[in-house]
PDB file of C-alpha atoms and ligand atoms in Angstrom:
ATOM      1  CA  UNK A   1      81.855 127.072 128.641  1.00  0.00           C
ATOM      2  CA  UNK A   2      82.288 123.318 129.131  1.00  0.00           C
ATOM      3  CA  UNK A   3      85.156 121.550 127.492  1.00  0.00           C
ATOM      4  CA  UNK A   4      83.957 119.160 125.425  1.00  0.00           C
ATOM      5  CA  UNK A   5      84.885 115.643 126.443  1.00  0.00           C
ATOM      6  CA  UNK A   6      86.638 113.205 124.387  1.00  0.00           C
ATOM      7  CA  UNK A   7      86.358 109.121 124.498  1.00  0.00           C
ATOM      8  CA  UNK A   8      88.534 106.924 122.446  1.00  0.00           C
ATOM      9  CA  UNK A   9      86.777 104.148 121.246  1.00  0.00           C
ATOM     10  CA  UNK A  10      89.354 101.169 122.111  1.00  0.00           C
ATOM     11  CA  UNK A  11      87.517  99.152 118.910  1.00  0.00           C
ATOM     12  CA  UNK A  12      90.355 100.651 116.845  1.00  0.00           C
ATOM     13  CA  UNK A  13      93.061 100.109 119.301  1.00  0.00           C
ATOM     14  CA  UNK A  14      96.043  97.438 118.667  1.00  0.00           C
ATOM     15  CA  UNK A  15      94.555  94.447 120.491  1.00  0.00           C
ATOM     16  CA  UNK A  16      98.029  92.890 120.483  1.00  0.00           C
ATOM     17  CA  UNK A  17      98.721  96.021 122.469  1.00  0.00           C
ATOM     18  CA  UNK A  18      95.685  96.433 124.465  1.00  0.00           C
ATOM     19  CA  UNK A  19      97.424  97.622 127.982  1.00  0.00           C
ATOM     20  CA  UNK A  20      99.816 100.338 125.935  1.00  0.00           C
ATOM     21  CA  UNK A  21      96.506 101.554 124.446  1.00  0.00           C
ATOM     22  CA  UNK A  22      94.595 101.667 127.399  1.00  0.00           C
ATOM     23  CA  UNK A  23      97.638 103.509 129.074  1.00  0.00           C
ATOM     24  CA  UNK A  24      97.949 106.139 126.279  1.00  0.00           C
ATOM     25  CA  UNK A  25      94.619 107.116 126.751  1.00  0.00           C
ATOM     26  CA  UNK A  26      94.970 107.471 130.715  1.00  0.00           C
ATOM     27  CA  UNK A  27      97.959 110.027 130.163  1.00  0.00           C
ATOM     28  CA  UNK A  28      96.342 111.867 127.435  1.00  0.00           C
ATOM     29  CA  UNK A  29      93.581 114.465 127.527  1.00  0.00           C
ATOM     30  CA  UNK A  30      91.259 112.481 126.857  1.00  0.00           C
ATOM     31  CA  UNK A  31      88.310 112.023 129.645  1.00  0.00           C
ATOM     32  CA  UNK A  32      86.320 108.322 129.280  1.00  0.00           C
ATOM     33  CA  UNK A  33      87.233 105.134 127.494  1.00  0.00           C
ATOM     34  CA  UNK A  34      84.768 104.403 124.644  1.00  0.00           C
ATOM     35  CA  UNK A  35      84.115 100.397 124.388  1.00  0.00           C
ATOM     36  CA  UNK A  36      82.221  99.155 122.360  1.00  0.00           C
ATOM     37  CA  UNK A  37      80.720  95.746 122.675  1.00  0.00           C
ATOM     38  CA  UNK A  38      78.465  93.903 119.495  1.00  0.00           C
ATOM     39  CA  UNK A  39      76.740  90.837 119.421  1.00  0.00           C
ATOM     40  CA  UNK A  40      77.022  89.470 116.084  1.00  0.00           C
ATOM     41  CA  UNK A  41      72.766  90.099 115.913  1.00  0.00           C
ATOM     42  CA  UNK A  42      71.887  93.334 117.091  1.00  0.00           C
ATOM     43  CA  UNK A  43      74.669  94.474 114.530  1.00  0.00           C
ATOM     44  CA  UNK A  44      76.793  91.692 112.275  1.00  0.00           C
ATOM     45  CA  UNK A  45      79.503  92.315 113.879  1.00  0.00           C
ATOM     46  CA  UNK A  46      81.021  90.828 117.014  1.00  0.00           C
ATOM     47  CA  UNK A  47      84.130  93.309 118.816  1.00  0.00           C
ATOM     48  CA  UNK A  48      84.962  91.349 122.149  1.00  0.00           C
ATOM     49  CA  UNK A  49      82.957  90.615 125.551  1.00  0.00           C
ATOM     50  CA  UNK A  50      83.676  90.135 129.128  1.00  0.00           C
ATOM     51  CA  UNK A  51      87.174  88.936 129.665  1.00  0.00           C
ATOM     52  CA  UNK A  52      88.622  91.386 127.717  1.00  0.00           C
ATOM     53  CA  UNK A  53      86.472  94.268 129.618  1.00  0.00           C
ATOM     54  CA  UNK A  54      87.936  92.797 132.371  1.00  0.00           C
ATOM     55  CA  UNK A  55      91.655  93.370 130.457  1.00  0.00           C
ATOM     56  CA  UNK A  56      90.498  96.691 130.014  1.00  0.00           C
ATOM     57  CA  UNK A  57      88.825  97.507 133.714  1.00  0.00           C
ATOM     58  CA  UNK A  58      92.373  96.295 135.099  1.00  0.00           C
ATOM     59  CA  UNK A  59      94.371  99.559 133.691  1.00  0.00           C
ATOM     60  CA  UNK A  60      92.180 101.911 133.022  1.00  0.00           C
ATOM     61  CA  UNK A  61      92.350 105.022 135.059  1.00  0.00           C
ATOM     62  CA  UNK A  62      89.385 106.927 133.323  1.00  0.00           C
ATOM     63  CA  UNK A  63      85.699 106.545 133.319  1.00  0.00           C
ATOM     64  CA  UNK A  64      84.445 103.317 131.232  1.00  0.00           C
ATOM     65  CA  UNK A  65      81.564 104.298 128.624  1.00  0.00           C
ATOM     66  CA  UNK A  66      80.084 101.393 127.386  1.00  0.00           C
ATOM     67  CA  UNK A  67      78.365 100.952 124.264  1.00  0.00           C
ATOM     68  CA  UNK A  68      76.024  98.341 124.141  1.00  0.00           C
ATOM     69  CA  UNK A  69      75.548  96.923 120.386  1.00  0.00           C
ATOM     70  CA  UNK A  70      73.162  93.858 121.581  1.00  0.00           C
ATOM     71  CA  UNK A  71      70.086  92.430 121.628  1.00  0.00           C
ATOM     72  CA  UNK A  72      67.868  92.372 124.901  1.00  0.00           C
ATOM     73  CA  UNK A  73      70.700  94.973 126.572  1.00  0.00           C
ATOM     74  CA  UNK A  74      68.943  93.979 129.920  1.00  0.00           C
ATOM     75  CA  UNK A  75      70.397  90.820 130.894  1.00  0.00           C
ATOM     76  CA  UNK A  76      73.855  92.183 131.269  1.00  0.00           C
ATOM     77  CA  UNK A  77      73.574  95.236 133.146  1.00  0.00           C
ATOM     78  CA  UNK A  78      74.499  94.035 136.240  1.00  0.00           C
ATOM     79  CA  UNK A  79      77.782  92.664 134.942  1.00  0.00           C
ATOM     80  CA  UNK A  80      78.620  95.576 133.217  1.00  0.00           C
ATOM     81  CA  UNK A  81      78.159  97.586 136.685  1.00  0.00           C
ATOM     82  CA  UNK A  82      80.951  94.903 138.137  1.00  0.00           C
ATOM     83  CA  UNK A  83      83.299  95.468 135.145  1.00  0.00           C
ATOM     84  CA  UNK A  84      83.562  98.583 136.465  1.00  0.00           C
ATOM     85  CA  UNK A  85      81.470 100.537 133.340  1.00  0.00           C
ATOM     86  CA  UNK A  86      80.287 104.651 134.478  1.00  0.00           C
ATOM     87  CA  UNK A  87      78.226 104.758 131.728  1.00  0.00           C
ATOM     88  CA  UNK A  88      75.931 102.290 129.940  1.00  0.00           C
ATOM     89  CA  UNK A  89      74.808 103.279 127.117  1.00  0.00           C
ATOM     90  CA  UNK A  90      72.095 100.731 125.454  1.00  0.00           C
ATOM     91  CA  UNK A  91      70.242 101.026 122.073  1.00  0.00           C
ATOM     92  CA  UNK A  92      66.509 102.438 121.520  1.00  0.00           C
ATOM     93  CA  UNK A  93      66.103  99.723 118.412  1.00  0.00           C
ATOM     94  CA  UNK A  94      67.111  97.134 120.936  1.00  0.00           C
ATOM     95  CA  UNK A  95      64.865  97.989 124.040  1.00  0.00           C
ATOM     96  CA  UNK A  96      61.489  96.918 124.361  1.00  0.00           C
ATOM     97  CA  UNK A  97      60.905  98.567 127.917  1.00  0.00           C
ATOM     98  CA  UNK A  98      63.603 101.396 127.852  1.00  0.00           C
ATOM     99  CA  UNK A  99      62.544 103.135 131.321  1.00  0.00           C
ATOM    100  CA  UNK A 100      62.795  99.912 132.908  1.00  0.00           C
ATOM    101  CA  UNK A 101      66.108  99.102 131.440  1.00  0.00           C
ATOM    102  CA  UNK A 102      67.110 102.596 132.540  1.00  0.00           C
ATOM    103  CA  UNK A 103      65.943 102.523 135.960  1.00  0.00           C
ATOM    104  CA  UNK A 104      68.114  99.269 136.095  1.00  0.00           C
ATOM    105  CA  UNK A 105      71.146 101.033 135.019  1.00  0.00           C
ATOM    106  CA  UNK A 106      70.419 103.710 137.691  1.00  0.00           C
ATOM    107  CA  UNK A 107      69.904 101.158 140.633  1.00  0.00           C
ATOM    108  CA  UNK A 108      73.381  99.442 139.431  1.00  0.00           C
ATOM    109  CA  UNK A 109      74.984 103.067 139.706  1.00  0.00           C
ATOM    110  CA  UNK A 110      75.716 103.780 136.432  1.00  0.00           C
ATOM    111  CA  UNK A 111      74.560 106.794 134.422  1.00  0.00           C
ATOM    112  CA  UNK A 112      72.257 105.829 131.912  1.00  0.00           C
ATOM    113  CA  UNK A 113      72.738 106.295 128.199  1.00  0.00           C
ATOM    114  CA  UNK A 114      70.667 105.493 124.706  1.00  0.00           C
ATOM    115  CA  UNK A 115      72.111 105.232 121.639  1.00  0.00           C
ATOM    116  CA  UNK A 116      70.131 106.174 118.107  1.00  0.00           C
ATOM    117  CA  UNK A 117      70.640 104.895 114.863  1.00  0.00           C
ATOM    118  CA  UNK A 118      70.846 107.229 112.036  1.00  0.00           C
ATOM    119  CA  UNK A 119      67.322 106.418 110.794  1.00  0.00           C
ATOM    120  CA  UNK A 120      65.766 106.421 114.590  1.00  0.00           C
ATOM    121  CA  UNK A 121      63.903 110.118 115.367  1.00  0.00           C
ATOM    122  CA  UNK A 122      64.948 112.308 118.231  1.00  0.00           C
ATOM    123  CA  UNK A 123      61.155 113.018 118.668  1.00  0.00           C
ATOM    124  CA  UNK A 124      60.814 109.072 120.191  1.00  0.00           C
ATOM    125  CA  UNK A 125      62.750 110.526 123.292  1.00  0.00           C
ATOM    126  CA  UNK A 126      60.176 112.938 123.979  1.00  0.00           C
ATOM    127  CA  UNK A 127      58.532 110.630 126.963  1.00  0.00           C
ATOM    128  CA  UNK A 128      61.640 109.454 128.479  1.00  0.00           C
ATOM    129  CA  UNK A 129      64.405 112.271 127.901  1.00  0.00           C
ATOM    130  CA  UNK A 130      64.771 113.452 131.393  1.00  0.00           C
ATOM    131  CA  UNK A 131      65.826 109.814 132.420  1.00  0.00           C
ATOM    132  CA  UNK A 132      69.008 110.068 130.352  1.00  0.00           C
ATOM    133  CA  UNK A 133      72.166 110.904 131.561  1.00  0.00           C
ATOM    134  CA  UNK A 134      73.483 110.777 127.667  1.00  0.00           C
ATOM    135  CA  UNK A 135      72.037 110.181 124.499  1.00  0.00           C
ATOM    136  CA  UNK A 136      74.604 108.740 121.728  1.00  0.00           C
ATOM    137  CA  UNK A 137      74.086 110.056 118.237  1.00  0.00           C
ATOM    138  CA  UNK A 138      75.104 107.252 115.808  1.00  0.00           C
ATOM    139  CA  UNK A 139      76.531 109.573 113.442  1.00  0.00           C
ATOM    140  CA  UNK A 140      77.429 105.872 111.298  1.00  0.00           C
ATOM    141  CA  UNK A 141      75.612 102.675 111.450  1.00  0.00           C
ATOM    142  CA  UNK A 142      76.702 100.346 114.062  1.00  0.00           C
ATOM    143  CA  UNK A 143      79.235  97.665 113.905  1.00  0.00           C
ATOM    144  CA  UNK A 144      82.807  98.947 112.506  1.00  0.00           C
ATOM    145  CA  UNK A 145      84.696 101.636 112.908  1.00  0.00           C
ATOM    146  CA  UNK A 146      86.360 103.250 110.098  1.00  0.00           C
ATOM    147  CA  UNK A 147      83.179 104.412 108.330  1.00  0.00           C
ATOM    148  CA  UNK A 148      82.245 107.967 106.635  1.00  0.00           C
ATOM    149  CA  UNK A 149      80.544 110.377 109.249  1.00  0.00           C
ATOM    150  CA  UNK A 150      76.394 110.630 107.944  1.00  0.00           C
ATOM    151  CA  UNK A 151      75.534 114.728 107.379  1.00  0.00           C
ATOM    152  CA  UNK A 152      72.130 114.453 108.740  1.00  0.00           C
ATOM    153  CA  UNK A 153      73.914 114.094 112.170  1.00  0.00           C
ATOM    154  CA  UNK A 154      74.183 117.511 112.191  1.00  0.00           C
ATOM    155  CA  UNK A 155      70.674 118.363 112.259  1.00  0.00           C
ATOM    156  CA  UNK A 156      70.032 115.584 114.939  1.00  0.00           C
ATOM    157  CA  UNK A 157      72.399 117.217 117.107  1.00  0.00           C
ATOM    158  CA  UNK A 158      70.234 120.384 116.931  1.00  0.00           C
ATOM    159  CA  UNK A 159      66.562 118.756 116.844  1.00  0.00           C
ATOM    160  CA  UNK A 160      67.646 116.941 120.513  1.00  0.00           C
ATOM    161  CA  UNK A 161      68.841 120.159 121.972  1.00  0.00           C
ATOM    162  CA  UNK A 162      65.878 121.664 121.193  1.00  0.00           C
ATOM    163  CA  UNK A 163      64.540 118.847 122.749  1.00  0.00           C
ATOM    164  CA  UNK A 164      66.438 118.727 125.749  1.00  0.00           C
ATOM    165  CA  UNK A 165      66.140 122.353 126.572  1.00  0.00           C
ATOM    166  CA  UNK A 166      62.317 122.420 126.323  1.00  0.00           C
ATOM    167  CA  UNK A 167      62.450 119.227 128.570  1.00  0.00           C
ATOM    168  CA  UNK A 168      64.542 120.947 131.269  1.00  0.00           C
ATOM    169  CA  UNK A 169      66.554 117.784 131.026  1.00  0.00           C
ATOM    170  CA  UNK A 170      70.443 117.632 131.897  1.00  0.00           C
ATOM    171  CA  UNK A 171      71.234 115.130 128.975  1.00  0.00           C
ATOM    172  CA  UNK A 172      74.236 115.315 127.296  1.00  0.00           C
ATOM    173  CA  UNK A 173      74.758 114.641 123.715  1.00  0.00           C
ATOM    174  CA  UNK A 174      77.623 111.730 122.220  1.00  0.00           C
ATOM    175  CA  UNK A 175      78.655 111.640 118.835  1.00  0.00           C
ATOM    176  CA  UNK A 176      79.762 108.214 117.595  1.00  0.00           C
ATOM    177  CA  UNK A 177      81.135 107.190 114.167  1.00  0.00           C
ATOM    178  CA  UNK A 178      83.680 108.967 111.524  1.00  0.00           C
ATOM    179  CA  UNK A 179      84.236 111.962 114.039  1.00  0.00           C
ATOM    180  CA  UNK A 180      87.638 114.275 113.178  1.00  0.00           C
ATOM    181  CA  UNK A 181      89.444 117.478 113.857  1.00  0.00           C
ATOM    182  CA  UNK A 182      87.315 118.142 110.409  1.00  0.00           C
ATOM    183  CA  UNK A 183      83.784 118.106 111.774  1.00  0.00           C
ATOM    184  CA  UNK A 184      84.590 118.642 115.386  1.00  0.00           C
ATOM    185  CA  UNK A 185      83.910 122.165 115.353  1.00  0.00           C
ATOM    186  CA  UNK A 186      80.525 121.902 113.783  1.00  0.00           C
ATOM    187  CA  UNK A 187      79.199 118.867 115.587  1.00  0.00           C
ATOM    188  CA  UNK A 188      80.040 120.975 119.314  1.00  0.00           C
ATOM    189  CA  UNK A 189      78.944 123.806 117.643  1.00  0.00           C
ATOM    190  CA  UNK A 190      75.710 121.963 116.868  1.00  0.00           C
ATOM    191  CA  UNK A 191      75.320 120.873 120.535  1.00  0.00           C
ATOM    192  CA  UNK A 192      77.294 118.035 120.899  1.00  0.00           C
ATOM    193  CA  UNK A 193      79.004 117.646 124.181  1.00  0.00           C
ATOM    194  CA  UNK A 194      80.962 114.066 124.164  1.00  0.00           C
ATOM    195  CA  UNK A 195      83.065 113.539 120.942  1.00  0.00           C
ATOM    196  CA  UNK A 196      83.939 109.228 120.278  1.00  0.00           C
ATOM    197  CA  UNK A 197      86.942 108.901 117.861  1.00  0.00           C
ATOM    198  CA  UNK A 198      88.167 105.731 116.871  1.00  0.00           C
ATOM    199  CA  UNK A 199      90.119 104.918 114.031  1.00  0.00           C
ATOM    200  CA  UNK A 200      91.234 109.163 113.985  1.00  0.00           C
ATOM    201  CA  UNK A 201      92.803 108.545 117.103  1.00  0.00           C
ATOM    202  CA  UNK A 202      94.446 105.235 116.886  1.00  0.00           C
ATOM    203  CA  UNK A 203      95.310 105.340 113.209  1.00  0.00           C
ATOM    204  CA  UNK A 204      97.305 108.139 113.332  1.00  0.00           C
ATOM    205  CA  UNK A 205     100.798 108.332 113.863  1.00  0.00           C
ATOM    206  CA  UNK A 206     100.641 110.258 117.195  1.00  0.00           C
ATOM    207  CA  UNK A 207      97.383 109.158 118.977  1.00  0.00           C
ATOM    208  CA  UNK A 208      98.205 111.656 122.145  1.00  0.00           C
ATOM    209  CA  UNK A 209      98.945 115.113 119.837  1.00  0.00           C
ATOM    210  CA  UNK A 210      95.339 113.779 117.995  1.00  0.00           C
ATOM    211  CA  UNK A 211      93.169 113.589 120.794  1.00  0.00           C
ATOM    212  CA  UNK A 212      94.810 116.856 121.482  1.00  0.00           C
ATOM    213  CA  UNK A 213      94.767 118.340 118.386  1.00  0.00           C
ATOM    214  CA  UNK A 214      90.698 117.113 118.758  1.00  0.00           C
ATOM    215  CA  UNK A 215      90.371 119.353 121.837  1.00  0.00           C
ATOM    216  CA  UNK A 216      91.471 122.426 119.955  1.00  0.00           C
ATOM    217  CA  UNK A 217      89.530 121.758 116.744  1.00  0.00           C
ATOM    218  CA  UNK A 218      86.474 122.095 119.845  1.00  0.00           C
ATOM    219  CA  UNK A 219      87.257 125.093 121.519  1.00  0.00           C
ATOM    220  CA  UNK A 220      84.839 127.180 120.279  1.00  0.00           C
ATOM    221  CA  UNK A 221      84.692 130.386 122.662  1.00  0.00           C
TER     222      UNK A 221
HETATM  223  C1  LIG B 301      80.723 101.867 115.735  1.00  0.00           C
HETATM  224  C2  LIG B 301      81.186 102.149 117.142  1.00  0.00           C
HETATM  225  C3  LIG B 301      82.118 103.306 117.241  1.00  0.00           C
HETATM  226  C4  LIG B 301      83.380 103.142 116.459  1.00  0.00           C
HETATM  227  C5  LIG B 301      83.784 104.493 115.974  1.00  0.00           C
HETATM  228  O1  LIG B 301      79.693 100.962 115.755  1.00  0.00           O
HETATM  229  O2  LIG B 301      80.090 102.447 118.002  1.00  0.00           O
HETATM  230  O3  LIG B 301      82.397 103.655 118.594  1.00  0.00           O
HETATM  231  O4  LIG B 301      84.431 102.583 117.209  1.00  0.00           O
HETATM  232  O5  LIG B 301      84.853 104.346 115.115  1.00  0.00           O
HETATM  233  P1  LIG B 301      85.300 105.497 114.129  1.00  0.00           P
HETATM  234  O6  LIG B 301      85.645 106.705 114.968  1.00  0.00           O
HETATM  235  O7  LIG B 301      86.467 104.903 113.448  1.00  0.00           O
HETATM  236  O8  LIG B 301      84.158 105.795 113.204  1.00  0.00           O
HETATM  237 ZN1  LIG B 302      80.581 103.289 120.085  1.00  0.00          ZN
END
């Protein structure tokens, strides 16, 4: 069985501290950087943009996953694929023409990944499934951290394996928003394969023996 991967999202890190942050996660377990980046329209928040990506990119040692939270996700992708981003993840609500947006991503050699809001159907990935790499769960609605995880995620989960499996499609499933060593289990019993903690890692007192304790509250076998 496949260890479940875990991403801090840096959105709860100490920006004061942004390079000690960025360094715990490198030595920890962890596997990808979670970064989120909002617009101030697509959701009302605004988290930070280019220059601190950049800040980021510098000492990062792990895969970038980056979470788009804008409107019209297109016009960036090629400067996400210099800021050194793996994965870009765009939204569904915020794509008119998703498969072209997602061949883009390919051609800038990134894997390709769609977010859903909690009110947004797995059944609208039907036609376009097995051209995504990942599909993020919003298991909150965008635009802060620090929010209550949404039960219905659950079922999600399980409606887009279903999904997936029928497809033949490699996707992998993300979970995003009020994730702990609480639901953990259940969500990668559900399916999920990529667990996003934010303020559960970098609120606590030991953010290293968290994302740790995380991987044990998912080993499942
Ligand atoms: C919310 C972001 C999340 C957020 C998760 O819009 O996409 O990645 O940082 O934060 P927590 O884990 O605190 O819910
Ligand atoms: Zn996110």
């Amino acid at each position: 069985m496949t260890k479940t991967k875990i991403a801090p999202s840096l959105l709860a890190a100490d920006f004061g501290n942004l390079q000690r942050d960025v360094e715990m996660v490198n030595k920890s377990e962890a596997d990808w950087h979670h970064i989120d980046v909002m617009d101030g329209v697509f959701v009302p928040n605004i988290s930070y943009g280019m220059p601190v990506i950049k800040a980021i990119q510098k000492y990062a040692t792990k895969p970038l996953d980056v979470h788009l939270m804008i409107v019209d996700p297109n016009r960036y992708i090629e400067t996400f694929a210099a800021l050194g981003a793996k994965i870009l993840t765009v939204h569904y609500e915020a794509c008119t023409h998703l498969h072209r947006t997602l061949q883009t991503i390919k051609a800038n050699g990134m894997k390709t990944g769609v977010a859903l809001n909690p009110h947004t159907n797995i059944k609208l990935l039907e036609d376009i499934i097995n051209d995504i790499d990942i599909v993020l769960i919003m298991s909150v609605n965008p635009g802060f951290g620090g929010q209550s995880f949404i039960e219905n995620t659950y079922n999600k989960i399980k409606a887009l394996k279903e999904l997936i499996t029928r497809k033949g499609a490699k996707t992998e499933i993300e979970i995003d928003g009020g994730v702990t060593s609480a639901n953990a289990k259940k969500l990668v019993e559900a399916g999920a394969d990529v667990l996003v903690a934010g303020s559960f890692v970098f609120k606590s007192d030991n953010p290293t023996q968290t994302i740790l304790d995380l991987i044990k509250a998912t080993d499942i076998h």
